[in-house]
CSV table of C-alpha atoms in Angstrom, one decimal:
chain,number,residue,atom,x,y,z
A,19,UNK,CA,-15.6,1.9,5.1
A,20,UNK,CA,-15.7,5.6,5.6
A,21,UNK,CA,-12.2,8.1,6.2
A,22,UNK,CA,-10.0,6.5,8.5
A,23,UNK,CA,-8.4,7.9,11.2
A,24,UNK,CA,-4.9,8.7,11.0
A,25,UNK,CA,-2.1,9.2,13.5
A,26,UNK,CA,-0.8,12.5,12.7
A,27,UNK,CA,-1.9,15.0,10.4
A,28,UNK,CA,1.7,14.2,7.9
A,29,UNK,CA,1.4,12.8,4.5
A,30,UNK,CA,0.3,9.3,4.2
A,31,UNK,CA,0.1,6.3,1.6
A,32,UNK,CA,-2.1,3.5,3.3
A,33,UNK,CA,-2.7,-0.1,1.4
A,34,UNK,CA,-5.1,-2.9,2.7
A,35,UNK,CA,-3.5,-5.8,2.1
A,36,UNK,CA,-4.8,-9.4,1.7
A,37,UNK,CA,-2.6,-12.4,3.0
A,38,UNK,CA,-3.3,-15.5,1.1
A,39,UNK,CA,-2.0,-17.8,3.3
A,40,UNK,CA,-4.1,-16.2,6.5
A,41,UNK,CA,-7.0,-14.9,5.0
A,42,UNK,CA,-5.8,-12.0,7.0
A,43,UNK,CA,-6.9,-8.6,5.6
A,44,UNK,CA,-4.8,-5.5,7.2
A,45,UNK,CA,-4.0,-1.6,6.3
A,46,UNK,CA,-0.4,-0.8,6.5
A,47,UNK,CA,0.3,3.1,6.5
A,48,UNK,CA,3.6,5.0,5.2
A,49,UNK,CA,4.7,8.2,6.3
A,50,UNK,CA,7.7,8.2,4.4
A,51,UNK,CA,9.5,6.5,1.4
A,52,UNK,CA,10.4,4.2,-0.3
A,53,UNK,CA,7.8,1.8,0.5
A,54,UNK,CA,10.2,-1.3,0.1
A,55,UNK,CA,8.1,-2.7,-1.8
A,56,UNK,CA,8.1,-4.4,-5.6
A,57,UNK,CA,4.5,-5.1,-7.2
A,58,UNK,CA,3.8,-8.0,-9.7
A,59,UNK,CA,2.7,-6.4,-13.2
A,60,UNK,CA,-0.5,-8.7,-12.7
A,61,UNK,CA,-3.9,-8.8,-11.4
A,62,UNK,CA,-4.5,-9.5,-8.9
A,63,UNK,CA,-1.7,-7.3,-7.7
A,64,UNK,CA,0.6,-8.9,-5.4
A,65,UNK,CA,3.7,-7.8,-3.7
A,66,UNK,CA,6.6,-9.7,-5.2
A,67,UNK,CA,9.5,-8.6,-3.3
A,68,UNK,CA,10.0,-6.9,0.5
A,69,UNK,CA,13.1,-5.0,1.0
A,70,UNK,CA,14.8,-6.2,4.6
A,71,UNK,CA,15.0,-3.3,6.7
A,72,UNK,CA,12.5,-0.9,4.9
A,73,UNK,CA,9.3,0.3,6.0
A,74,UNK,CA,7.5,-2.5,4.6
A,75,UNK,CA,9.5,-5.4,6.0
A,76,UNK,CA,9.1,-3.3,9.4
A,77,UNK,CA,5.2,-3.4,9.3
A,78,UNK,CA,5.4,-7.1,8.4
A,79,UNK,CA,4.6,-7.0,4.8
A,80,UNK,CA,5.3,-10.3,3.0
A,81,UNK,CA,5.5,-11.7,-0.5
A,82,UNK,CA,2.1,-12.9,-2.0
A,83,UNK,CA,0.4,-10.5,-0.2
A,84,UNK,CA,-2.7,-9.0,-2.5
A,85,UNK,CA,-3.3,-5.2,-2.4
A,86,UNK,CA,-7.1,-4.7,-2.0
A,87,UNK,CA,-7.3,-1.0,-1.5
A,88,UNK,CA,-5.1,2.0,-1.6
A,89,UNK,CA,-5.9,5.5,0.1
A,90,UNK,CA,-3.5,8.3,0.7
A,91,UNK,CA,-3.3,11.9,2.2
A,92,UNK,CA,-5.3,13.4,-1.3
A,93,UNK,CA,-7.8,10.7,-1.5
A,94,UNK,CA,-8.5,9.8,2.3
A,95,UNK,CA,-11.7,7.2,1.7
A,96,UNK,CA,-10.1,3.7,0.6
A,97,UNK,CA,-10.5,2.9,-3.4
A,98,UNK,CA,-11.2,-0.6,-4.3
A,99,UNK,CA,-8.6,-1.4,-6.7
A,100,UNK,CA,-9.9,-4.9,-7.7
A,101,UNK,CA,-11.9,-3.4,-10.4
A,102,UNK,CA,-9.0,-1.2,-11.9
A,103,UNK,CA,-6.0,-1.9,-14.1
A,104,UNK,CA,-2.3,-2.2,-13.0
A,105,UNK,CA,-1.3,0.9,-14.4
A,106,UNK,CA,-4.2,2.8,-12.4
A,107,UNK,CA,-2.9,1.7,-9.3
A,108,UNK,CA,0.6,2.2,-9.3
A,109,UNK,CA,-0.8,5.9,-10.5
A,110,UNK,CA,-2.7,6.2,-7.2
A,111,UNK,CA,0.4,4.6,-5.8
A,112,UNK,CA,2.4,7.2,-7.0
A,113,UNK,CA,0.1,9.9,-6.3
A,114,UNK,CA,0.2,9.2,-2.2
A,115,UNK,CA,4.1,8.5,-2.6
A,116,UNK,CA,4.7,11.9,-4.2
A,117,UNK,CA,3.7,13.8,-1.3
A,118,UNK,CA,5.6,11.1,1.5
A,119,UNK,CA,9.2,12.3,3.0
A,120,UNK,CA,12.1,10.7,2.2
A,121,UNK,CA,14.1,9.7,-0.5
A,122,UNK,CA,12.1,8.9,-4.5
């Protein structure tokens, strides 16, 4: 997978997700935070908790879903994050969400 295309030219944090119980694989993008999302401390990383009425819960992520790669406005070409540790991701996490509007 090469850059992806984005809709606007703002600040974005972009995960591809993996649903478990689908075998569905999709990209969710974020313009603005908080994501509404909590992350299990474990690999493979999984999102333990949605927030109801956040971003998140809006683009119809659910619990158990399995992060697979993470891009953002400073690093546009996805990153494979199977091979990485849980503190490297939520840093790349935190990198794209630093640059997002909204509220920390």
């Amino acid at each position: 997978v090469g850059v992806l295309p984005h809709e606007t030219d703002r600040p974005y944090l972009e995960l591809t997700l993996f649903n478990p119980s689908t075998k569905e694989e999709l990209v969710k993008t974020w313009y603005t935070k908080p994501l509404g999302l909590t992350f299990s401390p474990s690999a493979p990383i999984k999102v333990k908790k949605v927030d109801k009425g956040t971003r998140a819960w809006e683009l119809g992520v659910v619990e158990g879903m399995e992060i697979k790669q993470v891009a953002h406005t400073d690093m546009p070409t996805p990153v494979d994050i199977y091979a990485k540790k849980y503190d490297e991701v939520m840093d790349i996490i935190k990198t794209g969400m630093g640059r997002l509007a909204g509220t920390p």
